[in-house]
Amino acid sequence: MKNFKWVSRKKTDEVATIYESNITLNKSATSYLEKAFVVLLGIDKEKHLIAIKPIKRGDIELEYIPKDQRHNITIKSSYSRISNKHFIQDISKLKELNFEENNYYKFPAYWSESEQSLIIELNKGEM
């Protein structure tokens, strides 16, 4: 048994799946956003990164964020979803995603302590 590496049945990689109208995050990625009331969506067009910043209910920062920058997030036990078709269209143009050809695209994600945001790496290529 010395040569065996025991693996967990839980997949811990954070994955974002981009559909034509929403971004769906797997359970591991959702764990960083579980307490979010709303989220902010950001895009770095040079580095091809998306940032999802959770904002909690009662957070002082919330009152300073314009309502049109607050995005609803639906959180379930095994995934979360952020719907914003216009944002997805911007991403589609940037990364040339063709939803008529593919129903969805998967990208790796990670938590950034410095940004206090979940970062989706569009530059890593589809998974």
PDB file of C-alpha atoms in Angstrom:
ATOM      1  CA  MET A   1       0.000   0.000   0.000  1.00  0.00           C
ATOM      2  CA  LYS A   2       3.018   2.310   0.060  1.00  0.00           C
ATOM      3  CA  ASN A   3       2.550   3.270  -3.593  1.00  0.00           C
ATOM      4  CA  PHE A   4      -1.059   4.329  -3.309  1.00  0.00           C
ATOM      5  CA  LYS A   5      -2.080   7.939  -3.108  1.00  0.00           C
ATOM      6  CA  TRP A   6      -5.507   8.126  -1.486  1.00  0.00           C
ATOM      7  CA  VAL A   7      -7.833  10.581  -3.150  1.00  0.00           C
ATOM      8  CA  SER A   8     -10.788  12.408  -1.767  1.00  0.00           C
ATOM      9  CA  ARG A   9     -14.177  11.907  -3.352  1.00  0.00           C
ATOM     10  CA  LYS A  10     -14.697  15.661  -3.103  1.00  0.00           C
ATOM     11  CA  LYS A  11     -13.439  17.663  -6.068  1.00  0.00           C
ATOM     12  CA  THR A  12     -11.997  20.853  -4.647  1.00  0.00           C
ATOM     13  CA  ASP A  13     -11.182  22.768  -7.803  1.00  0.00           C
ATOM     14  CA  GLU A  14     -13.164  25.949  -8.278  1.00  0.00           C
ATOM     15  CA  VAL A  15     -14.890  25.949 -11.664  1.00  0.00           C
ATOM     16  CA  ALA A  16     -17.008  28.579 -13.397  1.00  0.00           C
ATOM     17  CA  THR A  17     -19.295  27.529 -16.226  1.00  0.00           C
ATOM     18  CA  ILE A  18     -20.336  30.331 -18.537  1.00  0.00           C
ATOM     19  CA  TYR A  19     -23.641  29.938 -20.338  1.00  0.00           C
ATOM     20  CA  GLU A  20     -25.285  32.386 -22.734  1.00  0.00           C
ATOM     21  CA  SER A  21     -27.200  34.095 -19.916  1.00  0.00           C
ATOM     22  CA  ASN A  22     -25.363  33.284 -16.675  1.00  0.00           C
ATOM     23  CA  ILE A  23     -22.269  32.212 -14.804  1.00  0.00           C
ATOM     24  CA  THR A  24     -22.707  29.072 -12.728  1.00  0.00           C
ATOM     25  CA  LEU A  25     -20.145  28.262 -10.037  1.00  0.00           C
ATOM     26  CA  ASN A  26     -19.535  24.800  -8.647  1.00  0.00           C
ATOM     27  CA  LYS A  27     -19.817  24.026  -4.936  1.00  0.00           C
ATOM     28  CA  SER A  28     -16.159  24.700  -4.219  1.00  0.00           C
ATOM     29  CA  ALA A  29     -16.293  28.162  -5.848  1.00  0.00           C
ATOM     30  CA  THR A  30     -19.652  28.890  -4.200  1.00  0.00           C
ATOM     31  CA  SER A  31     -18.146  28.333  -0.756  1.00  0.00           C
ATOM     32  CA  TYR A  32     -16.467  31.758  -1.013  1.00  0.00           C
ATOM     33  CA  LEU A  33     -19.756  33.482  -1.806  1.00  0.00           C
ATOM     34  CA  GLU A  34     -22.135  31.726   0.604  1.00  0.00           C
ATOM     35  CA  LYS A  35     -22.791  34.833   2.700  1.00  0.00           C
ATOM     36  CA  ALA A  36     -23.197  37.207  -0.244  1.00  0.00           C
ATOM     37  CA  PHE A  37     -26.340  39.331  -0.424  1.00  0.00           C
ATOM     38  CA  VAL A  38     -25.302  40.671  -3.845  1.00  0.00           C
ATOM     39  CA  VAL A  39     -22.086  40.555  -5.875  1.00  0.00           C
ATOM     40  CA  LEU A  40     -20.062  42.973  -7.946  1.00  0.00           C
ATOM     41  CA  LEU A  41     -18.875  41.811 -11.369  1.00  0.00           C
ATOM     42  CA  GLY A  42     -15.640  43.110 -12.823  1.00  0.00           C
ATOM     43  CA  ILE A  43     -13.638  42.320 -15.909  1.00  0.00           C
ATOM     44  CA  ASP A  44      -9.949  42.857 -16.653  1.00  0.00           C
ATOM     45  CA  LYS A  45      -9.885  42.933 -20.448  1.00  0.00           C
ATOM     46  CA  GLU A  46      -6.076  42.950 -20.655  1.00  0.00           C
ATOM     47  CA  LYS A  47      -5.516  39.896 -18.462  1.00  0.00           C
ATOM     48  CA  HIS A  48      -8.811  38.199 -19.389  1.00  0.00           C
ATOM     49  CA  LEU A  49     -10.015  37.858 -15.807  1.00  0.00           C
ATOM     50  CA  ILE A  50     -13.461  38.145 -14.244  1.00  0.00           C
ATOM     51  CA  ALA A  51     -13.837  39.142 -10.599  1.00  0.00           C
ATOM     52  CA  ILE A  52     -16.881  38.294  -8.499  1.00  0.00           C
ATOM     53  CA  LYS A  53     -16.834  40.246  -5.244  1.00  0.00           C
ATOM     54  CA  PRO A  54     -19.347  39.207  -2.564  1.00  0.00           C
ATOM     55  CA  ILE A  55     -21.130  41.947  -0.613  1.00  0.00           C
ATOM     56  CA  LYS A  56     -22.923  40.904   2.581  1.00  0.00           C
ATOM     57  CA  ARG A  57     -26.229  42.313   3.780  1.00  0.00           C
ATOM     58  CA  GLY A  58     -25.489  45.121   6.213  1.00  0.00           C
ATOM     59  CA  ASP A  59     -21.998  45.681   4.805  1.00  0.00           C
ATOM     60  CA  ILE A  60     -21.199  49.392   5.020  1.00  0.00           C
ATOM     61  CA  GLU A  61     -19.767  49.206   1.507  1.00  0.00           C
ATOM     62  CA  LEU A  62     -23.215  48.263   0.152  1.00  0.00           C
ATOM     63  CA  GLU A  63     -24.721  51.723   0.668  1.00  0.00           C
ATOM     64  CA  TYR A  64     -21.986  53.293  -1.496  1.00  0.00           C
ATOM     65  CA  ILE A  65     -22.402  50.870  -4.398  1.00  0.00           C
ATOM     66  CA  PRO A  66     -24.766  52.125  -7.111  1.00  0.00           C
ATOM     67  CA  LYS A  67     -27.789  49.839  -7.485  1.00  0.00           C
ATOM     68  CA  ASP A  68     -27.012  49.216 -11.156  1.00  0.00           C
ATOM     69  CA  GLN A  69     -23.659  47.646 -10.133  1.00  0.00           C
ATOM     70  CA  ARG A  70     -25.240  45.201  -7.685  1.00  0.00           C
ATOM     71  CA  HIS A  71     -25.886  41.782  -9.165  1.00  0.00           C
ATOM     72  CA  ASN A  72     -28.130  39.155  -7.615  1.00  0.00           C
ATOM     73  CA  ILE A  73     -26.692  35.755  -6.861  1.00  0.00           C
ATOM     74  CA  THR A  74     -28.706  32.581  -6.376  1.00  0.00           C
ATOM     75  CA  ILE A  75     -27.009  30.232  -3.951  1.00  0.00           C
ATOM     76  CA  LYS A  76     -28.019  26.572  -3.727  1.00  0.00           C
ATOM     77  CA  SER A  77     -26.427  23.716  -1.797  1.00  0.00           C
ATOM     78  CA  SER A  78     -24.220  22.535  -4.672  1.00  0.00           C
ATOM     79  CA  TYR A  79     -23.848  25.599  -6.931  1.00  0.00           C
ATOM     80  CA  SER A  80     -24.511  29.310  -7.337  1.00  0.00           C
ATOM     81  CA  ARG A  81     -25.634  31.342 -10.323  1.00  0.00           C
ATOM     82  CA  ILE A  82     -25.272  34.955 -11.426  1.00  0.00           C
ATOM     83  CA  SER A  83     -27.453  35.975 -14.370  1.00  0.00           C
ATOM     84  CA  ASN A  84     -26.477  38.925 -16.549  1.00  0.00           C
ATOM     85  CA  LYS A  85     -26.837  38.458 -20.291  1.00  0.00           C
ATOM     86  CA  HIS A  86     -25.152  41.792 -21.148  1.00  0.00           C
ATOM     87  CA  PHE A  87     -22.074  40.912 -19.093  1.00  0.00           C
ATOM     88  CA  ILE A  88     -21.894  37.506 -20.812  1.00  0.00           C
ATOM     89  CA  GLN A  89     -22.107  39.229 -24.202  1.00  0.00           C
ATOM     90  CA  ASP A  90     -19.071  41.364 -23.268  1.00  0.00           C
ATOM     91  CA  ILE A  91     -17.179  38.226 -22.245  1.00  0.00           C
ATOM     92  CA  SER A  92     -18.266  36.489 -25.471  1.00  0.00           C
ATOM     93  CA  LYS A  93     -16.804  39.270 -27.572  1.00  0.00           C
ATOM     94  CA  LEU A  94     -13.578  39.305 -25.572  1.00  0.00           C
ATOM     95  CA  LYS A  95     -13.039  35.521 -25.709  1.00  0.00           C
ATOM     96  CA  GLU A  96     -14.959  34.799 -28.927  1.00  0.00           C
ATOM     97  CA  LEU A  97     -17.340  32.383 -27.237  1.00  0.00           C
ATOM     98  CA  ASN A  98     -19.914  30.978 -29.630  1.00  0.00           C
ATOM     99  CA  PHE A  99     -22.984  29.713 -27.761  1.00  0.00           C
ATOM    100  CA  GLU A 100     -24.573  28.415 -30.961  1.00  0.00           C
ATOM    101  CA  GLU A 101     -21.575  26.101 -31.301  1.00  0.00           C
ATOM    102  CA  ASN A 102     -21.170  25.245 -27.588  1.00  0.00           C
ATOM    103  CA  ASN A 103     -23.871  25.488 -24.904  1.00  0.00           C
ATOM    104  CA  TYR A 104     -21.317  26.393 -22.228  1.00  0.00           C
ATOM    105  CA  TYR A 105     -17.642  27.019 -21.491  1.00  0.00           C
ATOM    106  CA  LYS A 106     -15.793  26.027 -18.295  1.00  0.00           C
ATOM    107  CA  PHE A 107     -12.938  28.000 -16.777  1.00  0.00           C
ATOM    108  CA  PRO A 108     -10.837  27.610 -13.624  1.00  0.00           C
ATOM    109  CA  ALA A 109     -11.333  30.033 -10.751  1.00  0.00           C
ATOM    110  CA  TYR A 110      -9.585  30.882  -7.485  1.00  0.00           C
ATOM    111  CA  TRP A 111     -10.097  33.076  -4.432  1.00  0.00           C
ATOM    112  CA  SER A 112      -7.969  36.232  -4.274  1.00  0.00           C
ATOM    113  CA  GLU A 113      -7.350  37.434  -0.726  1.00  0.00           C
ATOM    114  CA  SER A 114      -6.015  40.783  -1.942  1.00  0.00           C
ATOM    115  CA  GLU A 115      -9.120  41.487  -4.075  1.00  0.00           C
ATOM    116  CA  GLN A 116     -11.504  39.684  -1.700  1.00  0.00           C
ATOM    117  CA  SER A 117     -13.017  38.247  -4.870  1.00  0.00           C
ATOM    118  CA  LEU A 118     -13.419  35.016  -6.773  1.00  0.00           C
ATOM    119  CA  ILE A 119     -11.331  35.314  -9.941  1.00  0.00           C
ATOM    120  CA  ILE A 120     -12.284  33.436 -13.121  1.00  0.00           C
ATOM    121  CA  GLU A 121      -9.329  32.833 -15.408  1.00  0.00           C
ATOM    122  CA  LEU A 122     -10.536  33.220 -18.981  1.00  0.00           C
ATOM    123  CA  ASN A 123      -6.873  33.286 -20.041  1.00  0.00           C
ATOM    124  CA  LYS A 124      -6.345  29.660 -18.923  1.00  0.00           C
ATOM    125  CA  GLY A 125      -8.563  28.363 -21.696  1.00  0.00           C
ATOM    126  CA  GLU A 126     -11.626  26.272 -21.521  1.00  0.00           C
ATOM    127  CA  MET A 127     -11.505  23.214 -19.279  1.00  0.00           C
TER     128      MET A 127
END
